[in-house]
Short mmCIF file of C-alpha atoms in Angstrom, two decimals:
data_model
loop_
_atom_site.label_atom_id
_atom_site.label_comp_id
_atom_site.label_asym_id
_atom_site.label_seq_id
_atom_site.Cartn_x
_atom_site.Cartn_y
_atom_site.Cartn_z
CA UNK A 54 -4.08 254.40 52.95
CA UNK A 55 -2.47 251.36 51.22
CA UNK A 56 -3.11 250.80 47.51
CA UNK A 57 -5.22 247.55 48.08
CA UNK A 58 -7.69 250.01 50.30
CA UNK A 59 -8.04 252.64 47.63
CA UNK A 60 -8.62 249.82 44.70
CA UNK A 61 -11.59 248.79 47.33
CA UNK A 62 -12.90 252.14 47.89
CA UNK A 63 -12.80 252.55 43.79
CA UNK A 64 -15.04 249.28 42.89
CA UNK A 65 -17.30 250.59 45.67
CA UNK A 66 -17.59 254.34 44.11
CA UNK A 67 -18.24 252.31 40.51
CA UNK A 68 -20.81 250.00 42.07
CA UNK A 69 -22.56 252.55 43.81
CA UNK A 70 -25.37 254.82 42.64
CA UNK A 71 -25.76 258.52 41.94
CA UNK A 72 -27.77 258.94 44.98
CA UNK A 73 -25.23 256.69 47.34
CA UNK A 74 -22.14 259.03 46.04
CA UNK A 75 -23.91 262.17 46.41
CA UNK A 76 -24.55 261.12 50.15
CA UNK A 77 -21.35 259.85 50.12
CA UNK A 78 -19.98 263.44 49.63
CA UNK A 79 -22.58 264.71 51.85
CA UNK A 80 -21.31 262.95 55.15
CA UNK A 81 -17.91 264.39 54.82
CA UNK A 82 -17.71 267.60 57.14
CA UNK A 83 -14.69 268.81 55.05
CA UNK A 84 -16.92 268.37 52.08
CA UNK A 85 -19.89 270.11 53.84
CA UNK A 86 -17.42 273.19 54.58
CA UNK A 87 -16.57 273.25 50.98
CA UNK A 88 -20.24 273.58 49.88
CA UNK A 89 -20.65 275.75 52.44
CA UNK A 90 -17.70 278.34 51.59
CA UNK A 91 -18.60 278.31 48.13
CA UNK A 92 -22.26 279.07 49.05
CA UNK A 93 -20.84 282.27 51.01
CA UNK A 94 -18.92 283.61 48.09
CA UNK A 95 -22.13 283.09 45.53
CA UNK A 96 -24.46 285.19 48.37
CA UNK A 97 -21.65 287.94 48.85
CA UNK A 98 -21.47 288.62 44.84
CA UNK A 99 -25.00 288.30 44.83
CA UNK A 100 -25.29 290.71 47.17
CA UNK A 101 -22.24 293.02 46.11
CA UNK A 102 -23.27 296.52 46.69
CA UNK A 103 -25.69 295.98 49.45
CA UNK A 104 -23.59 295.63 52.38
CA UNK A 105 -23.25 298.22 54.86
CA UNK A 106 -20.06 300.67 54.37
CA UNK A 107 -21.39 302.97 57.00
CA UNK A 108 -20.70 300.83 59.65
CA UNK A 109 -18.20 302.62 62.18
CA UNK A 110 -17.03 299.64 63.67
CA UNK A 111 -14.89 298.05 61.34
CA UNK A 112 -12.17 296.96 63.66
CA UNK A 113 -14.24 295.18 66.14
CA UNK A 114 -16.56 293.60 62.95
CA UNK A 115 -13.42 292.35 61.40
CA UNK A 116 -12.07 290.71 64.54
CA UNK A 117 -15.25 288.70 64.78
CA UNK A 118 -14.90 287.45 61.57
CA UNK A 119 -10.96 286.83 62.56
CA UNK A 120 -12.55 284.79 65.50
CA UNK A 121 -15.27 283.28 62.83
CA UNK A 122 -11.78 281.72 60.92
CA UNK A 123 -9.88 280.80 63.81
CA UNK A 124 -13.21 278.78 64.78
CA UNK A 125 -13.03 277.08 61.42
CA UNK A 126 -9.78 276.54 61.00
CA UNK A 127 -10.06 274.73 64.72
CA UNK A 128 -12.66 272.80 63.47
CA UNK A 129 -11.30 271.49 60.06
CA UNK A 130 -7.79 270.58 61.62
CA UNK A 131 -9.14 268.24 63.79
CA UNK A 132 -11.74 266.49 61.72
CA UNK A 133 -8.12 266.40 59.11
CA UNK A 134 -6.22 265.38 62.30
CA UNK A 135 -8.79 262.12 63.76
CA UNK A 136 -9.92 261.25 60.31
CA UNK A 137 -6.50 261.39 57.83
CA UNK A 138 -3.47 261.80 60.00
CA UNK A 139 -4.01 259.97 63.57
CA UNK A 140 -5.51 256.63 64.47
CA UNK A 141 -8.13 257.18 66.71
CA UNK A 142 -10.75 253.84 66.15
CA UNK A 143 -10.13 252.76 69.42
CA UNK A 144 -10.09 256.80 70.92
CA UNK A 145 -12.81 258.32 72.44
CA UNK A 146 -12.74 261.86 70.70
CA UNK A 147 -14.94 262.97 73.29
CA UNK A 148 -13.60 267.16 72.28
CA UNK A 149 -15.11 266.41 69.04
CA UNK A 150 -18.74 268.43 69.19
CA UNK A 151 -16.76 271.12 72.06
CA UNK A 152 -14.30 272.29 70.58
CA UNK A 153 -15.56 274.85 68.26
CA UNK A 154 -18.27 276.40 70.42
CA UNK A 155 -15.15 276.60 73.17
CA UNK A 156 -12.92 278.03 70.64
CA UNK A 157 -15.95 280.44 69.37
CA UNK A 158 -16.81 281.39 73.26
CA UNK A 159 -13.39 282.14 74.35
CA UNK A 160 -12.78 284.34 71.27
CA UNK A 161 -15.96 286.21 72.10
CA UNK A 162 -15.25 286.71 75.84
CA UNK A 163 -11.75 287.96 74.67
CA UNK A 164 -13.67 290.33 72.30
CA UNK A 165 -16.06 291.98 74.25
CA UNK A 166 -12.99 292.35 77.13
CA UNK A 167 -11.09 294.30 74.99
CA UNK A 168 -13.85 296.80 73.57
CA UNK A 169 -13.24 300.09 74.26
CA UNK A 170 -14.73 303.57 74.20
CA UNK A 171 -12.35 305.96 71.62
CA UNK A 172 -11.86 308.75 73.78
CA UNK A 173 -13.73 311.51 74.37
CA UNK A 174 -16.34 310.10 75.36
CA UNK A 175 -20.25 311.71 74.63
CA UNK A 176 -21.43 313.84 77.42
CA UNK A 177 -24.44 312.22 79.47
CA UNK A 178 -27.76 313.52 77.33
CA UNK A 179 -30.76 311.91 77.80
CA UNK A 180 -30.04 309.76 74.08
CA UNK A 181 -26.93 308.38 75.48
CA UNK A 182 -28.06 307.61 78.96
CA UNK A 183 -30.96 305.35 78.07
CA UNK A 184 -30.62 302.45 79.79
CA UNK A 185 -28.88 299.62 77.29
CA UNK A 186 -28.83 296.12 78.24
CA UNK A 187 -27.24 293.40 76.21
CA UNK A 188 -30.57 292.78 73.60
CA UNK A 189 -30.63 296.52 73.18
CA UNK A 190 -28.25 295.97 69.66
CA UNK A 191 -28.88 292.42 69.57
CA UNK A 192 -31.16 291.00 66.32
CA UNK A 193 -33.85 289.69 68.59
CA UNK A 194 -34.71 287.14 65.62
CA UNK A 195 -31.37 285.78 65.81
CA UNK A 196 -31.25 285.75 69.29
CA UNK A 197 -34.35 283.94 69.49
CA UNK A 198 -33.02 281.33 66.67
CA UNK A 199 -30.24 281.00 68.84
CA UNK A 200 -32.08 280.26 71.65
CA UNK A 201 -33.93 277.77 70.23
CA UNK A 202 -31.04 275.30 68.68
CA UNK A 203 -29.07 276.15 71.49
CA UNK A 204 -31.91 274.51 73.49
CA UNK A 205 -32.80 271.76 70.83
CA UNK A 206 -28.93 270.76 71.15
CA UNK A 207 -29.44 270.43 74.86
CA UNK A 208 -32.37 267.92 74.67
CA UNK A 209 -31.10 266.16 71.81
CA UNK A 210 -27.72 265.39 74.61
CA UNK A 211 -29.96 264.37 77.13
CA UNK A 212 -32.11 262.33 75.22
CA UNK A 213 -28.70 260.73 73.01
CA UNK A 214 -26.84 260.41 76.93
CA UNK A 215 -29.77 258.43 78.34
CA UNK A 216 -30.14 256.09 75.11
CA UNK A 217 -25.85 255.37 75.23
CA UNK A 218 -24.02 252.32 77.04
CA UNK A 219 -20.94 252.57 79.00
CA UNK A 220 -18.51 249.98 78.11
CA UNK A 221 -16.00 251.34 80.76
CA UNK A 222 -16.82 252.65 83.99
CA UNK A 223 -17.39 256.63 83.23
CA UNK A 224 -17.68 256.20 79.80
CA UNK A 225 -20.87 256.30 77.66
CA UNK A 226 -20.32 256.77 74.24
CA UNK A 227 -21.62 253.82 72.34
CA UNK A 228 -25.58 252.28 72.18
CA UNK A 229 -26.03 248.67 72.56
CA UNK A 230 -28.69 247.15 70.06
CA UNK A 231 -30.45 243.68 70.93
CA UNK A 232 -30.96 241.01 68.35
CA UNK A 233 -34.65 240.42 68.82
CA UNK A 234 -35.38 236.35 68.43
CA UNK A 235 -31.81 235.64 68.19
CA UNK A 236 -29.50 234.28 71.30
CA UNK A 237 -26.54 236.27 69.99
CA UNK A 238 -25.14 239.16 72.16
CA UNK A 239 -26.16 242.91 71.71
CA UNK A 240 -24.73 244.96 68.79
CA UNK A 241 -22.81 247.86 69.85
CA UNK A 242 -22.22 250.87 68.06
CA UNK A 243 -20.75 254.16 68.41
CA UNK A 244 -23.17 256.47 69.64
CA UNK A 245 -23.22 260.32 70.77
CA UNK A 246 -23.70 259.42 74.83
CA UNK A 247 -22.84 261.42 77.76
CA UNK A 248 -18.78 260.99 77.00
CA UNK A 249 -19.54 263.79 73.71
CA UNK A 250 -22.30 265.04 75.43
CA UNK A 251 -21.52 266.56 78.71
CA UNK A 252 -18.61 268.55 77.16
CA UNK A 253 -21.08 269.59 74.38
CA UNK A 254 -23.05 270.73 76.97
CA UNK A 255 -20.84 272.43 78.47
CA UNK A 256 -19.26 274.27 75.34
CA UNK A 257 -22.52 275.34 74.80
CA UNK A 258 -23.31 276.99 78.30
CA UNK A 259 -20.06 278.11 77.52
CA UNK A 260 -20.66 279.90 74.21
CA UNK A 261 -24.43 281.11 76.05
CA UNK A 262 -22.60 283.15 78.59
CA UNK A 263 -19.71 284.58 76.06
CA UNK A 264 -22.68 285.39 73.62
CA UNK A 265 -24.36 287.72 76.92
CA UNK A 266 -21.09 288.60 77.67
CA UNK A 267 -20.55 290.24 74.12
CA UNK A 268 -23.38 291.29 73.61
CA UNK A 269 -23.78 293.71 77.07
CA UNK A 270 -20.06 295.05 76.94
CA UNK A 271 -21.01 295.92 72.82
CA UNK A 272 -24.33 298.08 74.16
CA UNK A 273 -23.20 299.48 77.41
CA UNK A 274 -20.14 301.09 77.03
CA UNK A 275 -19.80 305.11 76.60
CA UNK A 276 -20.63 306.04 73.12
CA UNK A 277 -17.78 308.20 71.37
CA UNK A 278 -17.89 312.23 71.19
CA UNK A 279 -16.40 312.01 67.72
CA UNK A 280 -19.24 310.01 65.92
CA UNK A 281 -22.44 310.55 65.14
CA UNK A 282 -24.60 309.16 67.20
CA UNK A 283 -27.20 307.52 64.91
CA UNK A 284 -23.77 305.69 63.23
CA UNK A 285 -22.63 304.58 66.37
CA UNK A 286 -25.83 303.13 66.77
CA UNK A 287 -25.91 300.97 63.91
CA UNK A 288 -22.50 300.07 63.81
CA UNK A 289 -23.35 298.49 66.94
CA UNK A 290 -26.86 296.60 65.53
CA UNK A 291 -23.86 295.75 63.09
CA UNK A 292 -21.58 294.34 65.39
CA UNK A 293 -24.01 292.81 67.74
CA UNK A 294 -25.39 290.78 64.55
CA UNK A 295 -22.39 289.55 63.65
CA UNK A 296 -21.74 288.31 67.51
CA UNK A 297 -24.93 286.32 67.05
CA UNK A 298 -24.06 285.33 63.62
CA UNK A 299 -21.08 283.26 64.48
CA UNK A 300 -22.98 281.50 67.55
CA UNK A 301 -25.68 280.06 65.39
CA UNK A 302 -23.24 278.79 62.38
CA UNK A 303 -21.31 277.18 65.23
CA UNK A 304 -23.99 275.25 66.63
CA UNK A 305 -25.40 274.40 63.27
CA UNK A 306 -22.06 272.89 62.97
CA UNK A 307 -21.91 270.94 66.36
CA UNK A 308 -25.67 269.83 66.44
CA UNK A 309 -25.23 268.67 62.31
CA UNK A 310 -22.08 266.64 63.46
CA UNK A 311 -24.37 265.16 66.39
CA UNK A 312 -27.68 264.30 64.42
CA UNK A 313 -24.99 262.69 61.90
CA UNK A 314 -23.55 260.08 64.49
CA UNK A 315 -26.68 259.46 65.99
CA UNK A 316 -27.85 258.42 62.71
CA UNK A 317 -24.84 255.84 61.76
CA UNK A 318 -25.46 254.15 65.01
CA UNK A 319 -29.47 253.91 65.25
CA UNK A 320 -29.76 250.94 62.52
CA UNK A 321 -27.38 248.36 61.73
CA UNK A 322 -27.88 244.86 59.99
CA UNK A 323 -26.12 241.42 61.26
CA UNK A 324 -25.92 238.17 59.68
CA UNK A 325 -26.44 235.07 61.37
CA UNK A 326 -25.51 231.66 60.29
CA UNK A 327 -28.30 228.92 60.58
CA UNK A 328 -28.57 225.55 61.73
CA UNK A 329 -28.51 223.95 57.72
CA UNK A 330 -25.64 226.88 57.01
CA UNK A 331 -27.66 229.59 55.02
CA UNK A 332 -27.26 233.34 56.35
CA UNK A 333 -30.11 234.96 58.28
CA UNK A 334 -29.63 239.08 57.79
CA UNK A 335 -31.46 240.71 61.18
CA UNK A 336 -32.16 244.45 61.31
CA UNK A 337 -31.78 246.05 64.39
CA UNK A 338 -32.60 249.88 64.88
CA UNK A 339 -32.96 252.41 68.14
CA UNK A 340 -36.64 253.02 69.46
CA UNK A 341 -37.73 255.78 67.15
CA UNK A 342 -35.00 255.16 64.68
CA UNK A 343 -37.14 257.12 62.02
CA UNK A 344 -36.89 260.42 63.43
CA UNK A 345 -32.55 259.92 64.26
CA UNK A 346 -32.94 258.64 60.17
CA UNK A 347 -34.88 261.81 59.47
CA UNK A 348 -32.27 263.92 61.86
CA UNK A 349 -29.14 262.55 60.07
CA UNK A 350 -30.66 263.32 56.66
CA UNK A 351 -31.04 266.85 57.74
CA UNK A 352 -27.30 267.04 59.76
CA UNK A 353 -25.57 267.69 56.01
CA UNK A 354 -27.49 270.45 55.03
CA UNK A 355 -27.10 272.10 59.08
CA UNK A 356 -23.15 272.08 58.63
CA UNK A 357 -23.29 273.40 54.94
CA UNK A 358 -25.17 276.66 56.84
CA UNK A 359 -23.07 276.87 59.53
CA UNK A 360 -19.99 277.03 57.20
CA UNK A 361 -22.05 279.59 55.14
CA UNK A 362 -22.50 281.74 57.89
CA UNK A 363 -18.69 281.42 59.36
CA UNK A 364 -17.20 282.22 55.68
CA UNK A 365 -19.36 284.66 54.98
CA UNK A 366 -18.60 286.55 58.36
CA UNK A 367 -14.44 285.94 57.45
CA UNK A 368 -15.57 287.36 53.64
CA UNK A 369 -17.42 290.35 55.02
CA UNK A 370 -14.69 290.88 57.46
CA UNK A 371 -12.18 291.55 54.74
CA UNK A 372 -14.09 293.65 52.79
CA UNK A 373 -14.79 296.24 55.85
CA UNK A 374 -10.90 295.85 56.84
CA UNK A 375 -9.89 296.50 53.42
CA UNK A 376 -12.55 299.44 52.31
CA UNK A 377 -11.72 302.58 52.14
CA UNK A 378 -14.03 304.90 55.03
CA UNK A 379 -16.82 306.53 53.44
CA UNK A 380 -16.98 310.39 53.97
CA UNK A 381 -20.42 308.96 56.49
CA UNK A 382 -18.33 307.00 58.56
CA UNK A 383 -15.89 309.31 59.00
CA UNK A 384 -15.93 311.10 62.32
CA UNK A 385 -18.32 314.40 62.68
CA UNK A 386 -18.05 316.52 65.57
CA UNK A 387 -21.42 317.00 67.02
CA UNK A 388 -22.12 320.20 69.30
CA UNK A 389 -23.31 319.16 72.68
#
């Protein structure tokens, strides 16, 4: 950034008000994940003491929260990489909403692949044998929650796709808005169309099936001989939240990043110069610009909890790596 760029940005920040910088901050992702982090560490001293320590699953816990950083770290490198290091203006970032629910999915499929049963295994009773199927351990809240932004997202593409204008064959990712009582040509903007859409789409389907995935190889696998059962149990409900967990703060994060570009590019203003010279300012908006207005207010505060929940995963992670087994969790023969 030359110096005659930053002396711009500086009489803008002093001519601005308190509201204008605060939304300023607000519409920086990094900025959001900052909030966001620092929200996670307030809850986890808040709730210091609380937390589970009985949990018999602390390896497989902390590796989701080692797939819960990787995600973010993905993430924040390349909103650092297309906004500070390369020049992508005239790129098509169509990765930019698919990358971390890919990242997140293939982390979970490699998870729940590599779960394993500690040998010996629990002899067949008629506890263990119940049939388990992949809500079993799930929170069926969460699930639910899930469920619902994961299908809100969906829509929201559709609707966004069939709204965008291809400037280039194949390629939809801008809107084009029409001056009304003006013979000037349309105003185009960039706009979240089918080229960020259909591989949002299909992160998501993608993160959907690693979510099942997790989720039935956490519940149906042989439950150890060495534990107690009722620990096994909720060390699972454990683990199974935390799968869940991670999906939701990663499509917070995607659908706040896709609400926010809708809303740069459903109003814009031009000026027109008139027949005796003066300047005629036209506002030109989206049908139902008011509700993308409304969305983008609300895409902030959706990244700041996605964050939350990704950090505080990471945070929780380290404490269950890094605790000491409680004489509970320890393992108990049980006579069969």
């Amino acid at each position: 950034m030359s110096p005659e760029n930053v002396w711009n940005v500086w009489n803008r920040i002093l001519r601005a008000s308190p509201w204008e910088i605060v939304w300023g901050l607000l519409s920086s992702p990094v900025v959001c994940a900052a909030l966001g982090i620092a929200l996670a560490l307030v809850v986890v001293r808040v709730r210091r003491g609380s937390s589970t320590g009985r949990s018999v699953l602390r390896g497989e816990r902390g590796a989701v929260g080692a797939i819960a950083l990787v995600v973010g770290v993905v993430w924040v490198v390349d909103l650092a990489l297309r906004g500070y290091v390369l020049d992508m203006s005239a790129t098509v970032s169509w990765w930019r909403f698919a990358v971390a629910p890919i990242a997140a999915a293939a982390g979970m499929a490699v998870w729940g692949a590599l779960l394993r049963t500690k040998a010996p295994r629990r002899t067949v009773d008629a506890t263990s044998a119940a049939r388990r199927t992949w809500t079993t351990f799930g929170s069926r809240r969460g699930i639910r929650i899930l469920l619902a932004l994961m299908v809100v997202t969906s829509c929201l593409v559709v609707v966004f796709g069939q709204m965008s204008t291809a400037l280039d064959p194949g390629v939809a990712a801008h809107v084009a808005l029409d001056v009304p009582n003006v013979e000037a040509p349309p105003i185009v903007t960039v706009f979240p169309g089918w080229a960020y859409g259909i591989p949002l789409l299909a992160g998501v389907v993608a993160l959907a099936a690693a979510v099942v995935f997790a989720l039935h190889r956490n519940a149906v696998r042989p439950f150890s001989d060495r534990v107690r059962l009722d620990l096994e149990r909720s060390g699972r409900s454990d683990a199974a939240r935390d799968v869940v967990t991670l999906a939701l703060g990663v499509v917070l994060i995607v659908l706040g990043g896709l609400l926010y570009m809708a809303r740069s590019g459903a109003v814009t203003t031009m000026i027109v110069m008139t027949d005796s010279g003066a300047e005629a300012r036209h506002d030109v908006s989206l049908p139902h610009a008011d509700l993308i207005l409304a969305g983008g207010v609300v895409a902030p505060f959706l990244q700041i909890a996605g964050c939350m929940l990704l950090a505080l995963l990471v945070v929780r992670a380290i404490g269950l790596v890094r605790a000491r087994p409680r004489r509970s969790a320890s393992p108990v023969e049980v006579p069969v």
